[in-house]
XYZ file of C-alpha atoms in Angstrom:
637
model
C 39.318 28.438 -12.373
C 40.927 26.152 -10.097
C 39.428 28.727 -7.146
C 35.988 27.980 -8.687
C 36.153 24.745 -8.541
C 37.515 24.223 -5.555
C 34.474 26.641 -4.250
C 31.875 24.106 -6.224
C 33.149 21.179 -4.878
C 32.878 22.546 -1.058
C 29.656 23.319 -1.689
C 28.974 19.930 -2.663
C 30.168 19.071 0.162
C 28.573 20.790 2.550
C 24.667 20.364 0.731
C 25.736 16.600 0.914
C 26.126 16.602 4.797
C 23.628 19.066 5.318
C 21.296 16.877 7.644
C 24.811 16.218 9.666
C 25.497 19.214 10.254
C 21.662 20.548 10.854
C 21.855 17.803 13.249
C 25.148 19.134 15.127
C 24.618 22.890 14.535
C 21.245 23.323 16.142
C 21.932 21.736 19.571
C 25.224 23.690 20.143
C 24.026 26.715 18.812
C 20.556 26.606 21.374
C 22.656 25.593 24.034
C 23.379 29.134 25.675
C 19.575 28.964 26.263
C 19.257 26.746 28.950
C 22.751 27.426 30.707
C 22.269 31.271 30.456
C 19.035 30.921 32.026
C 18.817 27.557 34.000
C 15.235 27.413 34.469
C 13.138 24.366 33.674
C 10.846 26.509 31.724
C 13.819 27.721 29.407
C 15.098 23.858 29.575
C 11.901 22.735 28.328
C 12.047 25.348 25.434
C 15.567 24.056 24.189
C 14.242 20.373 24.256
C 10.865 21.716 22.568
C 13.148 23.562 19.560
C 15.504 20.975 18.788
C 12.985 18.446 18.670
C 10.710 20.894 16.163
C 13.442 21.378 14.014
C 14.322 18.042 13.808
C 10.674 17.148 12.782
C 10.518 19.858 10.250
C 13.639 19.636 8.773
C 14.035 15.464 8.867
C 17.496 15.805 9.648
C 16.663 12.242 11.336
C 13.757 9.636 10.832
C 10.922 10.931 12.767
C 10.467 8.274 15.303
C 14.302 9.169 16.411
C 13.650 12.782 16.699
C 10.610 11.638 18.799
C 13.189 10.288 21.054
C 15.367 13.218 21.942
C 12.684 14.511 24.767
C 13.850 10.881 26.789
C 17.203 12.096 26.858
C 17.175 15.343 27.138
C 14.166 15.727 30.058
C 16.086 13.763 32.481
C 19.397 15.728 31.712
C 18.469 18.669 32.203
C 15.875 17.751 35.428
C 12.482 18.846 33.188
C 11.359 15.235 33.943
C 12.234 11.905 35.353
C 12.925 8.865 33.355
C 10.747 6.796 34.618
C 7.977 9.648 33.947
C 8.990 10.692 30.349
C 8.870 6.733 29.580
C 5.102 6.153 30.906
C 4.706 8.908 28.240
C 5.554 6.932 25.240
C 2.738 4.183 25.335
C -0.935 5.277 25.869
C -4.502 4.237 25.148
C -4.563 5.131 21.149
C -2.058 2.769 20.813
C -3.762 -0.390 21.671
C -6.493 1.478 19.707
C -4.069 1.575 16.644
C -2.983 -2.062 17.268
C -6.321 -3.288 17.451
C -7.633 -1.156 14.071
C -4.166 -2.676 12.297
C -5.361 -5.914 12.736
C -8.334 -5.621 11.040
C -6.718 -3.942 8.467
C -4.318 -6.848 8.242
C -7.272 -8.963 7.303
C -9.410 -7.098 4.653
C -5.788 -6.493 2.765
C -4.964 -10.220 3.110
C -8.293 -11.689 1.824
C -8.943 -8.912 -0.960
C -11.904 -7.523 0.856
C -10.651 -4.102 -0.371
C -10.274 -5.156 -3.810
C -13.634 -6.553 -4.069
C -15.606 -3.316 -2.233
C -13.087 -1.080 -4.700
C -14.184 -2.504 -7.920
C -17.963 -3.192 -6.869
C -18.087 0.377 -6.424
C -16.523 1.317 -9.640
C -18.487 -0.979 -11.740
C -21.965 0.412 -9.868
C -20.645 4.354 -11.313
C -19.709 3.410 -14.904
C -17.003 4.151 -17.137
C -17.924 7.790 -17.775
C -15.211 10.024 -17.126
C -17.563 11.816 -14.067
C -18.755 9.083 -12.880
C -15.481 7.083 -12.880
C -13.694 9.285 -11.070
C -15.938 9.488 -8.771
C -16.235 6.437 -8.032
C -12.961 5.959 -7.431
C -13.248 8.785 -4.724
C -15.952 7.084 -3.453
C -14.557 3.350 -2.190
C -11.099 5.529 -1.563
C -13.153 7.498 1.017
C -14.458 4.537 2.409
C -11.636 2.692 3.074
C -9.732 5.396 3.723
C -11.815 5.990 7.182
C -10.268 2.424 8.796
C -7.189 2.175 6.712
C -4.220 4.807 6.656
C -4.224 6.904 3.539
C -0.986 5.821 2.557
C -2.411 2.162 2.240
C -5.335 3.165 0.871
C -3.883 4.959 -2.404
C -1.302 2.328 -2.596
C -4.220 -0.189 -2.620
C -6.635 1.824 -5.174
C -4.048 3.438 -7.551
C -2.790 -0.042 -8.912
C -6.921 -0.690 -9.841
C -7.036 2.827 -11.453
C -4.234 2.879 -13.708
C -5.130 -1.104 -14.956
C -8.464 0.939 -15.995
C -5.954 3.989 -17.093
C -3.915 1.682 -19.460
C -7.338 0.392 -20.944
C -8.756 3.873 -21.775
C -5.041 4.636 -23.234
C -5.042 1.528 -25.300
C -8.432 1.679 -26.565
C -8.279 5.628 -27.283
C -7.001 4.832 -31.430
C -9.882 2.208 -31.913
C -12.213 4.467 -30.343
C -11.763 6.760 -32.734
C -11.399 4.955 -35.817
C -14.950 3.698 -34.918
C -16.438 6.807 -34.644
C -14.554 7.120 -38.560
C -16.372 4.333 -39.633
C -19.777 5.031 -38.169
C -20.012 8.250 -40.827
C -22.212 7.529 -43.768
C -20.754 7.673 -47.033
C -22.503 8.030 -49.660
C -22.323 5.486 -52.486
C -20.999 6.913 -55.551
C -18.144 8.509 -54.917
C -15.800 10.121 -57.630
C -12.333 8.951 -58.745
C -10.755 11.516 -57.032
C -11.591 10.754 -53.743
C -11.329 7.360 -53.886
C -7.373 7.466 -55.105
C -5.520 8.859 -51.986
C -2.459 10.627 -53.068
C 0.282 8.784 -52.561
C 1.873 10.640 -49.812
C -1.393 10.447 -47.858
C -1.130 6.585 -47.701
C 2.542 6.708 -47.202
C 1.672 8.877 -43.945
C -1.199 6.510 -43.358
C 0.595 3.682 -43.238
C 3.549 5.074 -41.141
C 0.615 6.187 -38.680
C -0.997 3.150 -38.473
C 2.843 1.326 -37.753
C 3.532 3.593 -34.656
C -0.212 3.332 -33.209
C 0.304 -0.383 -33.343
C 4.190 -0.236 -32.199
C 3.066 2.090 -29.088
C 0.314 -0.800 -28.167
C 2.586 -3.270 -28.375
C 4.674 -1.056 -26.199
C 2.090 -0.299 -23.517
C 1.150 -4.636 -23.360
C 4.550 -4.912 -22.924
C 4.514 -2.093 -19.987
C 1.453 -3.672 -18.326
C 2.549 -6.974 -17.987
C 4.999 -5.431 -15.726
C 2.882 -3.272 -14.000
C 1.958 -6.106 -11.293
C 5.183 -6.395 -9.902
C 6.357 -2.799 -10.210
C 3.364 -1.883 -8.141
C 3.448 -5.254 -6.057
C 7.450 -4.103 -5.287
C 5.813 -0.273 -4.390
C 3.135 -1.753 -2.211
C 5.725 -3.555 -0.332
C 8.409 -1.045 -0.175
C 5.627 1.097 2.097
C 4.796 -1.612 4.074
C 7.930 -1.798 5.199
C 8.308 1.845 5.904
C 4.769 1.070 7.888
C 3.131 2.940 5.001
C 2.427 6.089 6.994
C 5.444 8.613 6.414
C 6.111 11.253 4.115
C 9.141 11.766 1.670
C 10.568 7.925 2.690
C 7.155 6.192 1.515
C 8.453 6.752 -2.359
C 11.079 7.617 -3.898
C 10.475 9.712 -6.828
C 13.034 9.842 -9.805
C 12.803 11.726 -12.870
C 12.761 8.860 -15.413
C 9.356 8.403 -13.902
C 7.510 11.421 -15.007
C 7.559 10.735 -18.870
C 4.624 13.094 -19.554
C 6.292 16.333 -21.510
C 9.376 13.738 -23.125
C 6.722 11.002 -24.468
C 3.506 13.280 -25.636
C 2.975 9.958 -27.505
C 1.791 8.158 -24.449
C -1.569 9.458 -24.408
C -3.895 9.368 -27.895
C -5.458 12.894 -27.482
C -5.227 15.769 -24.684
C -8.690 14.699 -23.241
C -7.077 11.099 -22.193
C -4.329 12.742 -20.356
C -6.926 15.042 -18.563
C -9.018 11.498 -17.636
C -5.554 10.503 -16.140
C -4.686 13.496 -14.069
C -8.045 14.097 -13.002
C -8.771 9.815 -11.541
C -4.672 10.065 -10.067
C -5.338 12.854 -8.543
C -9.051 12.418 -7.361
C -7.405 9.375 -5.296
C -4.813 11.181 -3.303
C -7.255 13.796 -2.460
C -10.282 11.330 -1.459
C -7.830 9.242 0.580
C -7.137 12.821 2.770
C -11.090 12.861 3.072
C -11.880 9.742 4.435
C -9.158 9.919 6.870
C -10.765 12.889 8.239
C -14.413 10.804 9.126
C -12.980 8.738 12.029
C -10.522 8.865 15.061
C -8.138 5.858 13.190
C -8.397 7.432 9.987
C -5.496 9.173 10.354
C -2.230 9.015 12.826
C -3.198 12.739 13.205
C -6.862 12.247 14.488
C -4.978 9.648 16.584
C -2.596 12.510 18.065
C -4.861 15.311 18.871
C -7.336 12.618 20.651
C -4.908 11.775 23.084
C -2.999 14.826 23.772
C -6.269 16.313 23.965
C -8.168 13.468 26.651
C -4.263 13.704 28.472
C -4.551 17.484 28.446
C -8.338 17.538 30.136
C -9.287 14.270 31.014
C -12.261 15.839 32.570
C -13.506 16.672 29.615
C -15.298 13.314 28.105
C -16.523 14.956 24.773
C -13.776 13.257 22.078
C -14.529 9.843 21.131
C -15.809 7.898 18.093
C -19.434 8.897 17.906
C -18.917 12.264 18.316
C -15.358 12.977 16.059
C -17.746 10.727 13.043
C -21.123 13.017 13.667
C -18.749 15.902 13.280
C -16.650 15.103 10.259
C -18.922 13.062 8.405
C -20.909 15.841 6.843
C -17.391 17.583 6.487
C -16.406 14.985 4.400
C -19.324 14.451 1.947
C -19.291 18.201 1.322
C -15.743 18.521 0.807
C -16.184 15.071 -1.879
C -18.444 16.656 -4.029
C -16.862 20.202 -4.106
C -13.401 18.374 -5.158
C -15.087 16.619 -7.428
C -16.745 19.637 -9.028
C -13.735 21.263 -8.795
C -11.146 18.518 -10.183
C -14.254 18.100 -13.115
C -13.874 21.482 -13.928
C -10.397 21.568 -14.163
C -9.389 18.948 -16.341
C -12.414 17.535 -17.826
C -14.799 20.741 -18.460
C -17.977 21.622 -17.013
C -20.128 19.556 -19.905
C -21.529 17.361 -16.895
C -24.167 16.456 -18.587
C -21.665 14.177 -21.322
C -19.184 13.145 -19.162
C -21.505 11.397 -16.305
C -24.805 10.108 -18.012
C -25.689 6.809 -17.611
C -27.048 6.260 -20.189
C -26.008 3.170 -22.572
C -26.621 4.732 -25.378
C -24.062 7.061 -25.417
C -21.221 4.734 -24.257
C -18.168 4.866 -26.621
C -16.280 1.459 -27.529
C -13.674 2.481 -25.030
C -16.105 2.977 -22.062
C -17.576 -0.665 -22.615
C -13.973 -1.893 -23.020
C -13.088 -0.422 -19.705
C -16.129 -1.623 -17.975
C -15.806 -4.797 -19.285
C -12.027 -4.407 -17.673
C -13.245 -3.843 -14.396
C -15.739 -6.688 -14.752
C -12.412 -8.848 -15.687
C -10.949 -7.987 -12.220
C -13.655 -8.647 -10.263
C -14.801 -12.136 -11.766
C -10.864 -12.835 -10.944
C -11.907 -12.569 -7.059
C -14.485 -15.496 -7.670
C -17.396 -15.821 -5.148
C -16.980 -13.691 -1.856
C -15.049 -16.575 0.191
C -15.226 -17.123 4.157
C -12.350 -15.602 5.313
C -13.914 -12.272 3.940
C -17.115 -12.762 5.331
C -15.637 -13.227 8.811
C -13.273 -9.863 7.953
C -16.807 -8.317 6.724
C -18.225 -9.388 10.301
C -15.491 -8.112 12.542
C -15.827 -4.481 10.167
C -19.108 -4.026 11.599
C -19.180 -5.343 14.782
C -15.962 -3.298 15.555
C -18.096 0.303 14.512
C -21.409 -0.903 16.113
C -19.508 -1.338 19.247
C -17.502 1.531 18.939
C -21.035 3.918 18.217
C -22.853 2.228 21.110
C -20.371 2.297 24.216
C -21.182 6.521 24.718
C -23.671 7.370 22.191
C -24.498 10.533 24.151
C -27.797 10.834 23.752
C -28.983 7.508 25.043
C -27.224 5.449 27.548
C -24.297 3.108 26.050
C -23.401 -0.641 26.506
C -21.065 0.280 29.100
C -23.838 1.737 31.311
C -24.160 -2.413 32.220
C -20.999 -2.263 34.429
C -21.161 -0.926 37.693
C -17.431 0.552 37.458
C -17.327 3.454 34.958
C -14.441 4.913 33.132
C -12.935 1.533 32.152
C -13.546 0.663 28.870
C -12.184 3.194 25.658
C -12.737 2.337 21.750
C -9.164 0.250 22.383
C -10.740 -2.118 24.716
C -13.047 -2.901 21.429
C -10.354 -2.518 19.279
C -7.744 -4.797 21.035
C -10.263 -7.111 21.717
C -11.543 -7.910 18.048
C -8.067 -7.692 16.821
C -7.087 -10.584 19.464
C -9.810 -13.075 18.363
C -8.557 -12.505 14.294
C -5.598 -14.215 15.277
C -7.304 -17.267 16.758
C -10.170 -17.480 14.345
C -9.184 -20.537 11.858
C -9.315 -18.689 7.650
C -11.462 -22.049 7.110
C -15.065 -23.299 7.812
C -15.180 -25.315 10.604
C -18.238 -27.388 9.288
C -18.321 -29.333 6.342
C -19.393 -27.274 2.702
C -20.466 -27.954 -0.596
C -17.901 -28.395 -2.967
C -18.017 -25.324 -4.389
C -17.368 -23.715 -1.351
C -14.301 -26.182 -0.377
C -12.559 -25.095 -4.336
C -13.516 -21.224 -2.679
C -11.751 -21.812 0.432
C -8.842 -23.558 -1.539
C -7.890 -20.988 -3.097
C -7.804 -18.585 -0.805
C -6.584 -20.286 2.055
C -3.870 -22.419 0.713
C -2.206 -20.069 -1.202
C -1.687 -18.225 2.346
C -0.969 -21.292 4.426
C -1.841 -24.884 3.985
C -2.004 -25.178 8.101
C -5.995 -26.533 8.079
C -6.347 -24.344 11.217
C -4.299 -21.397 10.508
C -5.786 -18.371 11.676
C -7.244 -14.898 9.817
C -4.132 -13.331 10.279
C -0.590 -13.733 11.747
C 1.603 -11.549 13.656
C 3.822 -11.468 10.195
C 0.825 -10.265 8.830
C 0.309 -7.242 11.533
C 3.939 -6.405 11.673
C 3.853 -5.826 7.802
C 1.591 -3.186 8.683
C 1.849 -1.519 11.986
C 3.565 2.155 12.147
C 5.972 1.349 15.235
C 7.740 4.838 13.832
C 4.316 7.061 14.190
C 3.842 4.984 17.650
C 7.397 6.650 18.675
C 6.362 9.757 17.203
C 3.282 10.270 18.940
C 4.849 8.852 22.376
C 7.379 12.018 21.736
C 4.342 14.460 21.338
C 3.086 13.054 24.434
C 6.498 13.628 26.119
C 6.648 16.659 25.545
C 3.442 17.954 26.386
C 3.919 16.745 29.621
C 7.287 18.431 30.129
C 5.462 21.783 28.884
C 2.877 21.104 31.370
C 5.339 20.318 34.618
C 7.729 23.115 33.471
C 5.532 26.244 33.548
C 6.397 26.667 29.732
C 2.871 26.337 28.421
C 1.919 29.045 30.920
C 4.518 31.277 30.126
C 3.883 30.863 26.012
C 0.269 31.381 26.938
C 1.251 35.030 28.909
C 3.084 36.210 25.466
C -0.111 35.043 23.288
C -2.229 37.568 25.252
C -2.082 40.726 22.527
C -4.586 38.330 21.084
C -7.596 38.149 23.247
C -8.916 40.985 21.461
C -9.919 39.043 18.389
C -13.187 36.887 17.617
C -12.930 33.284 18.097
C -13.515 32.469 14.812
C -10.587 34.965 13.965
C -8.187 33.269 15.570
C -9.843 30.052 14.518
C -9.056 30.678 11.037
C -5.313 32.088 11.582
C -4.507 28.806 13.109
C -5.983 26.825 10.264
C -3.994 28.935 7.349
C -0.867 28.860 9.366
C -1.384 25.143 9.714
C -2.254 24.160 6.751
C 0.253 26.299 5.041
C 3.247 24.537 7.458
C 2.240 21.087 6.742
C 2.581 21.624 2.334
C 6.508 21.300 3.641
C 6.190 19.410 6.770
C 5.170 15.518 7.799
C 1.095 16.071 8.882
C 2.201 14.130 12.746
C 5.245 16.298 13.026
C 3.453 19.700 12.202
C 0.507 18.782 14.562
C 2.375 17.718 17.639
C 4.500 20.921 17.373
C 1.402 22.700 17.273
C -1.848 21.314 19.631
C 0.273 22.561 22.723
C 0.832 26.137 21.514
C -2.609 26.032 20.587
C -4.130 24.237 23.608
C -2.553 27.244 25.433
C -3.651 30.133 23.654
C -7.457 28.762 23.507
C -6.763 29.152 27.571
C -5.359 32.388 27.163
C -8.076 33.769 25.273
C -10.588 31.827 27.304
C -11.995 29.599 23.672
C -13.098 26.643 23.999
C -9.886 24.881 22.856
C -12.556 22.608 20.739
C -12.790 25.394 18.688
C -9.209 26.020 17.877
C -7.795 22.069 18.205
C -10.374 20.305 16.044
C -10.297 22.508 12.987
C -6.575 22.671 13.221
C -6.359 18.804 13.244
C -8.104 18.740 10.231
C -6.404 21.128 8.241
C -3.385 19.986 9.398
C -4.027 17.079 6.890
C -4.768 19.099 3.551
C -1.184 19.346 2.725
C -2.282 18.379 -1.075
C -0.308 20.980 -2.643
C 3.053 19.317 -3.526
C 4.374 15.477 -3.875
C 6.411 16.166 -0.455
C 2.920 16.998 1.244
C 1.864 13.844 2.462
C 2.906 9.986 0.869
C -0.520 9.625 -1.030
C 0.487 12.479 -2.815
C 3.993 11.011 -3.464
C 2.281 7.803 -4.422
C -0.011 9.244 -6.857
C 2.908 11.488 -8.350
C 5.032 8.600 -8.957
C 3.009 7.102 -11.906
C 3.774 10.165 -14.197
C 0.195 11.196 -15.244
C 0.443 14.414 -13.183
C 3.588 17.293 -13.114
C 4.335 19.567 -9.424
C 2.083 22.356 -11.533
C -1.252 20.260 -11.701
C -0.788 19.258 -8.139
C 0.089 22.628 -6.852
C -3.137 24.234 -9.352
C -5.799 21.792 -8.179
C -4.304 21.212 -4.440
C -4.446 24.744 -3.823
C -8.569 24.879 -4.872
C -9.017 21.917 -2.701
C -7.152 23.608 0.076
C -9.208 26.595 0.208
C -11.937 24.506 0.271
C -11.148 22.081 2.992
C -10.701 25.282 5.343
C -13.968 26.987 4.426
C -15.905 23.597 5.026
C -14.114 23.160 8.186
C -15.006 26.851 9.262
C -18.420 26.321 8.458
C -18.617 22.792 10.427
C -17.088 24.896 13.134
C -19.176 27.790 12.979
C -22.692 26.068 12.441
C -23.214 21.828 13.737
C -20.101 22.151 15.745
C -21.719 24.807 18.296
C -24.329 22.367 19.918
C -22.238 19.254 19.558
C -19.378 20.401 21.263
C -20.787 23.448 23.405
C -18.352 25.642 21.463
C -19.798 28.741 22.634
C -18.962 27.921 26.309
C -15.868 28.145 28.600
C -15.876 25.014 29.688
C -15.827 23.431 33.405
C -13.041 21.201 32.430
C -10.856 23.520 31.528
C -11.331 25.716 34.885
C -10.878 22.226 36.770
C -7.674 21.519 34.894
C -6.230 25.123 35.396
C -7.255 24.870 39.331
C -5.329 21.422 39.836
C -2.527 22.667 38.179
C -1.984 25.430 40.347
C -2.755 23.281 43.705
């Protein structure tokens, strides 16, 4: 016994200081690698693994894994310091500044709040229509905010309108009781209720009103519990996985409390809206280049990789995933619908007034609440509002494409990227004073009041502050995409790529759209157990490579890849919306692992077909293309 327990508590041990040792183990044991063979190709390798399994695994934060390629290139001669450094800071990051300044200022003025709940009370308070809704202003705000801030943002709006269907569900139905005719004689029989019926009655109606007075109590609390979550990801830059949230057990009362929900249908509404969120937020950060640190990630490896090439940018990435998106919305909504709330379409998304329950005009008169709350749209969200549009107008028009862009007016070409925009906009929010210069009415001086002094009661304090953009920028996914960078490059000076490219040749015999597809399962199925960034900048390389193996447009491979990459929707440990969502309790691992596995499936079919049909002529997928043969030829002068 003594044996045993002796055995147990090693063990223990050892699954306690697992990442330790991980983080010991894997060096040592890869080091006969590079000193057996003392190439820079095999060099590069052993720098290349121990930095994958770092990312995979998490033995470390991700932004110190990202560092190891600094250390390690210059040891072992792959690169010089100076070289691997320049690596670490490139154009998407001013881009990323610049977008995280703007998104600084809708979050500080409310502007999200306001577009979130105007879109909500335009659907209704059907079950459909609410959820989608929801998915609606998630998608939208999900294409120029991260998804992590976007769920945290939305999901404290859904479950005030959660706890309102919960809390009306009893009344609802002892309306419907009292709408039945009765007729007016009615016998002695019926009208004495045994005396064990009203004792249950009674106890029934005690515990209905004990478990609302239980969920008041619970919602007064629910501001700062989700005030304390919002912040907690701010301050892990509200981008990575597993450390956004952590998820405890006494948090998921679902099976131990069946009480919590009136009837079976409510707890469908709630998995189906908490869900819908997580998913939509993945959606929208497919439409545009800052939607996601991933987009971010493949656009520069890819313009470092061929900077010949001229084809990635905002214009083209939104032309291409927009329709992407708005297919994949609707199918996840039919499919969601279907799974938790029935295919009856017709009753749960009419319009009509008429059929409204009390609990639907309780809830819509909720979400009327909130948004009267905002008051009148004030300045500081008009300006925010302004600088929105301005920033995509100018981002659409610099290389349209098709017609020449506002940078065609400078004689020097090449110079300005969707950062110069970016940085630029993002600059002038912190100069801009959060009041009207000019005199207003009074009504307009009570608006500005209180919204400005609440923030700061400097009379020329601007939009934002760098407090306010520090809250929010992802200095950790900067560091992690400066290590994908790094070691691309050491790939690209070390012969490795070309090597890994001679081994991928067994291969050529396959379709395109074959090998197109492989990469997306593999992909896809890697990042339900890895962080999206990590997973990606392991892969684009690898696949950059075998694209020029096979002689594919590496368009065809790259883009579809960089997309699935971010359907990793299966499990809570998938991506931090995901973790987010899971963290309220409406949902268990088995609803997110049924309905994220249909929503999978159909992200990659929608991304094959994009692919395989609009893709063609927008990217020239059908061609080898020039830039690739130019790159290949410098390389090997």
């Amino acid at each position: 016994m003594r044996l045993e327990s002796g055995k147990m508590d090693f063990l223990k041990k050892l699954w306690i200081a697992r990442k330790l040792i991980l983080v010991v183990l894997i060096p040592l044991s890869l080091l006969p690698l590079p000193l057996i063979h003392p190439t820079s190709e095999a060099s590069c390798a052993y720098v290349l693994i121990v930095t994958a399994v770092y990312w995979v695994s998490e033995a470390v934060p991700l932004g110190a894994a990202a560092l190891v390629p600094a250390f390690l290139y210059p040891l072992f001669g792959v690169l010089k310091s100076s070289e691997v450094a320049a690596e670490y800071c490139k154009d998407t990051t001013l881009l990323l500044m610049g977008v995280i300044c703007l998104a600084a200022s809708i979050e500080k003025w409310n502007l999200h709040k306001r577009i979130a709940l105007r879109m909500v009370m335009i659907a209704g308070a059907k079950p459909g229509m609410l959820v989608l809704g929801f998915m609606c202003c998630t998608v939208f705000l999900s294409m120029w905010l991260s998804n992590t801030s976007t769920t945290a943002m939305v999901m404290p709006i859904a479950e005030a309108v959660l706890q309102q269907l919960i809390s009306t569900g009893v009344a609802d139905t002892q309306e419907d009781d009292e709408n039945i005719e009765v007729p007016e004689e009615v016998s002695d029989k019926e009208e004495n209720l045994d005396k064990n019926q009203l004792e249950l009655l009674y106890r029934r109606e005690s515990y209905v009103k004990k478990e609302l007075s239980t969920l008041g109590e619970e919602s007064n609390g629910l501001a700062l519990k989700l005030s304390a979550r919002q912040e907690f990801l701010k301050k892990n830059n509200g981008y990575l996985p597993q450390t956004a949230v952590n998820i405890t057990e006494s948090q998921q009362p679902t099976d131990q409390n069946p009480s919590r929900y009136p009837t079976k249908r409510d707890h469908m509404i709630c998995k189906c809206l908490s869900l819908s969120i997580t998913y939509a937020a993945t959606i929208g950060g497919l439409i545009t280049i800052t939607g996601t640190s991933t987009n971010l990630i493949f656009a520069e490896q890819f313009n470092s990789r061929y900077p010949d090439a001229k084809v990635i940018n905002f214009g083209t990435w939104f032309i291409f995933s927009l329709p992407i998106s708005i297919i994949m919305l609707i199918l996840t909504w039919v499919w969601l619908h279907c799974l938790f709330l029935g295919c009856n379409f017709k009753e749960t998304c009419s319009l009509s007034k008429k059929r409204k329950t009390r609990r639907e005009e309780l809830s819509e008169k909720r979400i009327q609440e909130e948004y009267t709350k905002l008051g009148p749209i004030s300045y500081p969200e008009v300006v925010t509002g302004i600088f929105f549009i301005l920033m995509t107008l100018l981002w659409f028009t610099r290389e349209p494409g098709f017609v020449p862009g506002w940078t065609s007016l400078f004689e020097k070409k090449g110079y300005r990227t969707d950062a110069t925009i970016s940085v630029l906009l993002g600059f002038l929010l912190f100069l801009i004073p959060a009041r009207k210069p000019w005199p207003s009415a009074s009504s307009d001086k009570a608006t500005d009041k209180n919204s400005v002094k609440e923030v700061n009661p400097d009379p020329l304090a601007p939009m934002i502050t760098w407090k306010d953009f520090q809250s929010l920028m992802p200095w950790e996914i900067v560091i992690l995409v400066g290590g994908g960078y790094a070691l691309a490059a050491g790939c690209k000076v070390s012969g490795l790529s070309v090597w890994i490219g001679r081994q991928l040749e067994p291969m050529s015999g396959l379709p395109p759209w074959a090998v197109t597809l492989l990469a997306c399962l593999l992909v896809s199925g890697v990042t339900e157990f890895a962080s999206n960034p990590a997973t990606l900048t392991v892969f684009l390389p690898i696949l950059s490579t075998l694209s020029e193996t096979l002689h594919i447009n590496p368009l065809h491979t790259l883009i579809p890849c960089t997309m699935c990459v971010s359907f990793g929707v299966m499990l809570p440990v998938g991506n931090p919306p995901n973790a987010i969502v899971f963290s309220y309790g409406h949902v268990q691992i088995s609803d997110m692992v049924k309905a994220g596995f249909g929503v999978n499936l159909i992200g990659v079919m929608v991304v094959m077909l994009a692919i395989m049909t609009w893709g063609g002529p927008l990217f020239q997928l059908t061609e080898f293309p020039d830039w690739v043969i130019m790159r290949n030829i410098t390389r090997s002068l």
